[in-house]
PDB file of C-alpha atoms in Angstrom:
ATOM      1  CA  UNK A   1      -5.827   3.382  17.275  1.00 41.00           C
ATOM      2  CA  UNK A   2      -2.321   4.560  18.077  1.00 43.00           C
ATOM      3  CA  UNK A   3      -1.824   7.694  19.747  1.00 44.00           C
ATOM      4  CA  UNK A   4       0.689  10.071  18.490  1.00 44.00           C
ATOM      5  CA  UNK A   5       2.358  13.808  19.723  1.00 46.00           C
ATOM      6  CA  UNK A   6      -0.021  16.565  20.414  1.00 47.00           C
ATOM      7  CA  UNK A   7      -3.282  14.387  21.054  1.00 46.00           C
ATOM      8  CA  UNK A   8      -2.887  12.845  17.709  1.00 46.00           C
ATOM      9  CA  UNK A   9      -4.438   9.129  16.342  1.00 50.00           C
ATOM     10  CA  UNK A  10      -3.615   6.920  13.944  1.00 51.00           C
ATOM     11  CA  UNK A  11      -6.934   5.396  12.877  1.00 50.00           C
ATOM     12  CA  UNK A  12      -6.862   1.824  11.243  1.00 52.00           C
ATOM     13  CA  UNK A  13      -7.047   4.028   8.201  1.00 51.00           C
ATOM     14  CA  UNK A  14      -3.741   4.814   8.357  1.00 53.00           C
ATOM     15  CA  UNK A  15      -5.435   8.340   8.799  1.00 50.00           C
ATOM     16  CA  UNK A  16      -3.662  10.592  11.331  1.00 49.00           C
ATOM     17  CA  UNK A  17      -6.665  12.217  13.225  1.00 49.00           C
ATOM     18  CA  UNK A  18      -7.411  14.142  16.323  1.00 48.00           C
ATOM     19  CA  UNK A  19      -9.287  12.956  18.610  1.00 51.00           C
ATOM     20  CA  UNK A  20     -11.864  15.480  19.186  1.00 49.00           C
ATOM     21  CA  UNK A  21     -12.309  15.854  15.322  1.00 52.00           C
ATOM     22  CA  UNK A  22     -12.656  12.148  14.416  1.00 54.00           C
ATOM     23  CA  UNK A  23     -16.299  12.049  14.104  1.00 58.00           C
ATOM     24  CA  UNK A  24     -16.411  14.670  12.295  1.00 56.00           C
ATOM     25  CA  UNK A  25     -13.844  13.343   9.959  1.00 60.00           C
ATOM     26  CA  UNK A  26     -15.869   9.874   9.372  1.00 64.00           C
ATOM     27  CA  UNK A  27     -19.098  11.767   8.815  1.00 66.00           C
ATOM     28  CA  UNK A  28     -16.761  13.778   5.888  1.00 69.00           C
ATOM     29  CA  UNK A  29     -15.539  10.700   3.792  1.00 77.00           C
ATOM     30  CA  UNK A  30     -18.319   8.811   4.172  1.00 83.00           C
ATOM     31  CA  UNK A  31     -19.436   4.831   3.816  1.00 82.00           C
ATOM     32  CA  UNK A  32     -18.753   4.434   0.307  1.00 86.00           C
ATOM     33  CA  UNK A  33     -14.982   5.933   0.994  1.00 85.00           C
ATOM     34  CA  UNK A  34     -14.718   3.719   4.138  1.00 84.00           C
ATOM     35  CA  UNK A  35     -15.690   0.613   1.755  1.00 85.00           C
ATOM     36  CA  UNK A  36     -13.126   1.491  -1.134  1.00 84.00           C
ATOM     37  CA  UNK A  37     -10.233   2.229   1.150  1.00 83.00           C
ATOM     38  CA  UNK A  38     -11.064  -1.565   2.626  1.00 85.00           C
ATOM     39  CA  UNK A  39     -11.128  -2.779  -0.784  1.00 84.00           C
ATOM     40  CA  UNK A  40      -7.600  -1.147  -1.670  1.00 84.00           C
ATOM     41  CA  UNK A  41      -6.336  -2.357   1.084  1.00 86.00           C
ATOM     42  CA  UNK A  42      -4.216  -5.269  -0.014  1.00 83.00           C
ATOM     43  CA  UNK A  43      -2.957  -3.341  -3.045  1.00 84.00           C
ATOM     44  CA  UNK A  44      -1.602  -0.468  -0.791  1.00 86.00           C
ATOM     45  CA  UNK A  45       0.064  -2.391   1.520  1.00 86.00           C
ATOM     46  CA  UNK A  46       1.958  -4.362  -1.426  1.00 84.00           C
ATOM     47  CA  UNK A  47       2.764  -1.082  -2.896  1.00 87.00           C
ATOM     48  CA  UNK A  48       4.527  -0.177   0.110  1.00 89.00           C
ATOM     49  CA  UNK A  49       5.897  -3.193   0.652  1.00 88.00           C
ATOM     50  CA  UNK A  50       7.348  -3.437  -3.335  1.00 88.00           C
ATOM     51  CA  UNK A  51       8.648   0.499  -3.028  1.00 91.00           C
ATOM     52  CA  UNK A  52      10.666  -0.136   0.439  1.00 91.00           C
ATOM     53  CA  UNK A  53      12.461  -3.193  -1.123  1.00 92.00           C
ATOM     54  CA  UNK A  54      13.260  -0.872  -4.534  1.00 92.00           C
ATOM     55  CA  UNK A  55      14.273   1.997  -2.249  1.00 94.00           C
ATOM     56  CA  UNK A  56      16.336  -0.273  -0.141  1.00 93.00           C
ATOM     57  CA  UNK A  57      18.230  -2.095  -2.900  1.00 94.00           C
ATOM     58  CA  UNK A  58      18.497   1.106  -4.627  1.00 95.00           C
ATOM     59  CA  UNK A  59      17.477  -0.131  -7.709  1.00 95.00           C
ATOM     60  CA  UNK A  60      14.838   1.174 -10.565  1.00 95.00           C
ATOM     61  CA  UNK A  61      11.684  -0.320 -11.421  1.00 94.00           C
ATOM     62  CA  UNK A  62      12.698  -1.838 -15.216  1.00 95.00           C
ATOM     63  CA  UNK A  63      15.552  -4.030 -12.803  1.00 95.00           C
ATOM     64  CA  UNK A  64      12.802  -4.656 -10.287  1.00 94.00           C
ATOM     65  CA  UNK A  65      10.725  -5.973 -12.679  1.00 93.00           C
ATOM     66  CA  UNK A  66      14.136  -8.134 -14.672  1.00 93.00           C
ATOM     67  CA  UNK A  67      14.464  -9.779 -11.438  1.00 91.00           C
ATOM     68  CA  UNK A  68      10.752 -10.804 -11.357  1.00 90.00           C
ATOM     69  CA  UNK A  69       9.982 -11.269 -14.828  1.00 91.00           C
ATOM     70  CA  UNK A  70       7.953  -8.807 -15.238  1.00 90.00           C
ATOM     71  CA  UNK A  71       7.772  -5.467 -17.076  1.00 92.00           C
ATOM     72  CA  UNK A  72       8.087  -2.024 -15.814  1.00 93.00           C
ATOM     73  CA  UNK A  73       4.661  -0.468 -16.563  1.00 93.00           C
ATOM     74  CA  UNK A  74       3.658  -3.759 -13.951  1.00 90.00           C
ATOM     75  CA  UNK A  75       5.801  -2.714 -11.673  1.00 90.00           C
ATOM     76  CA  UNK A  76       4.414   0.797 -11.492  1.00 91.00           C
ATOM     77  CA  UNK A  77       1.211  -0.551 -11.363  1.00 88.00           C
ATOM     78  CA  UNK A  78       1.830  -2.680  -8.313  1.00 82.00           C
ATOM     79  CA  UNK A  79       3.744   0.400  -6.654  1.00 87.00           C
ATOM     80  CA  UNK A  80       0.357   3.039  -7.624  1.00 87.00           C
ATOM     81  CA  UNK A  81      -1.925   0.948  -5.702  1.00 80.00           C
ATOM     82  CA  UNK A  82      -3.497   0.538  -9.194  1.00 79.00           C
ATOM     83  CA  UNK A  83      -3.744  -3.042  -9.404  1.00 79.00           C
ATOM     84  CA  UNK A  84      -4.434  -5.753  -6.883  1.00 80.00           C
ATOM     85  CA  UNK A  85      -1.601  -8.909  -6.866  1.00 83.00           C
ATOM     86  CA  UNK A  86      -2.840 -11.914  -7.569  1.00 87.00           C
ATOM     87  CA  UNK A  87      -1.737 -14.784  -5.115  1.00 87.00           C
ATOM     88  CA  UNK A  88       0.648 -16.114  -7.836  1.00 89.00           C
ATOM     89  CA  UNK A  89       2.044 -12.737  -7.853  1.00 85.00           C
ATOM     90  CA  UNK A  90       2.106 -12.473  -3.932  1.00 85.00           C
ATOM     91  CA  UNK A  91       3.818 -15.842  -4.084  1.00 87.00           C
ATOM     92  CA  UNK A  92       6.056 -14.456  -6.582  1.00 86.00           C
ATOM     93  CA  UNK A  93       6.995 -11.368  -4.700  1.00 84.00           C
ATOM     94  CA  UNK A  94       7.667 -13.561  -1.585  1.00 85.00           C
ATOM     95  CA  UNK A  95       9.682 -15.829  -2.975  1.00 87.00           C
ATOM     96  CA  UNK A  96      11.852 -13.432  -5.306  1.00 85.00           C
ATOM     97  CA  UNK A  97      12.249 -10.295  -2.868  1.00 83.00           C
ATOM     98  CA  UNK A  98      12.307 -12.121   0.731  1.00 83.00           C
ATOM     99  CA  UNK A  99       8.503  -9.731   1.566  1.00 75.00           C
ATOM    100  CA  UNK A 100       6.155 -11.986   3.654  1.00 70.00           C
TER     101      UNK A 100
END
C-alpha cells in the first residue's frame, strides 16, 4: 500500500483509502466485489494502457483501430474494460503500439 497526502493509501485496489477507515471500507464492498475487481484486472490495466497510447499520439479510436486491424466498436471495448484481450491480441498490441 502506498501512502499518499493527508494519511491517505493506495490499496492494491487502486482504491485511495484512509487508513483508519479501511476496514470499514472492505467490510462495504465485500468478497464477491474483491473477486470481480481481481477478475477485471487484466482488462483494466490494458484499457489504460490502450487510452494513454491514443491520448499520447493524439489520435481517435477508428485510426487506433486502422493501425491494428481492428474496428472501432473493438477498440472501445478494449478501452471500457468490457472485454478481456486475448494473448493474440496482447501480442498484437505489443507489437503494433510499442505497450509491454
Amino acid at each position: 500500500m502506498k501512502a499518499t497526502e493527508d494519511n491517505e493509501h493506495i490499496d492494491h485496489y487502486g482504491v485511495a483509502t484512509v487508513a483508519a477507515g479501511e476496514s470499514f471500507r472492505e467490510d462495504l464492498i465485500g468478497p464477491e466485489f474483491c473477486k470481480e475487481w481481481e477478475r477485471i484486472a487484466l482488462a483494466r490495466a490494458v484499457a489504460i494502457e490502450v487510452i494513454k497510447y491514443r491520448m499520447e499520439q493524439g489520435i481517435s479510436r477508428t485510426e487506433l483501430g486502422r493501425k491494428l486491424g481492428m474496428h472501432q466498436p473493438a477498440i472501445s471495448r478494449f478501452e471500457e474494460g468490457d472485454q478481456t484481450p486475448s494473448i493474440d491480441m496482447l501480442k498484437r498490441l505489443s507489437e503494433k503500439l510499442g505497450i509491454d
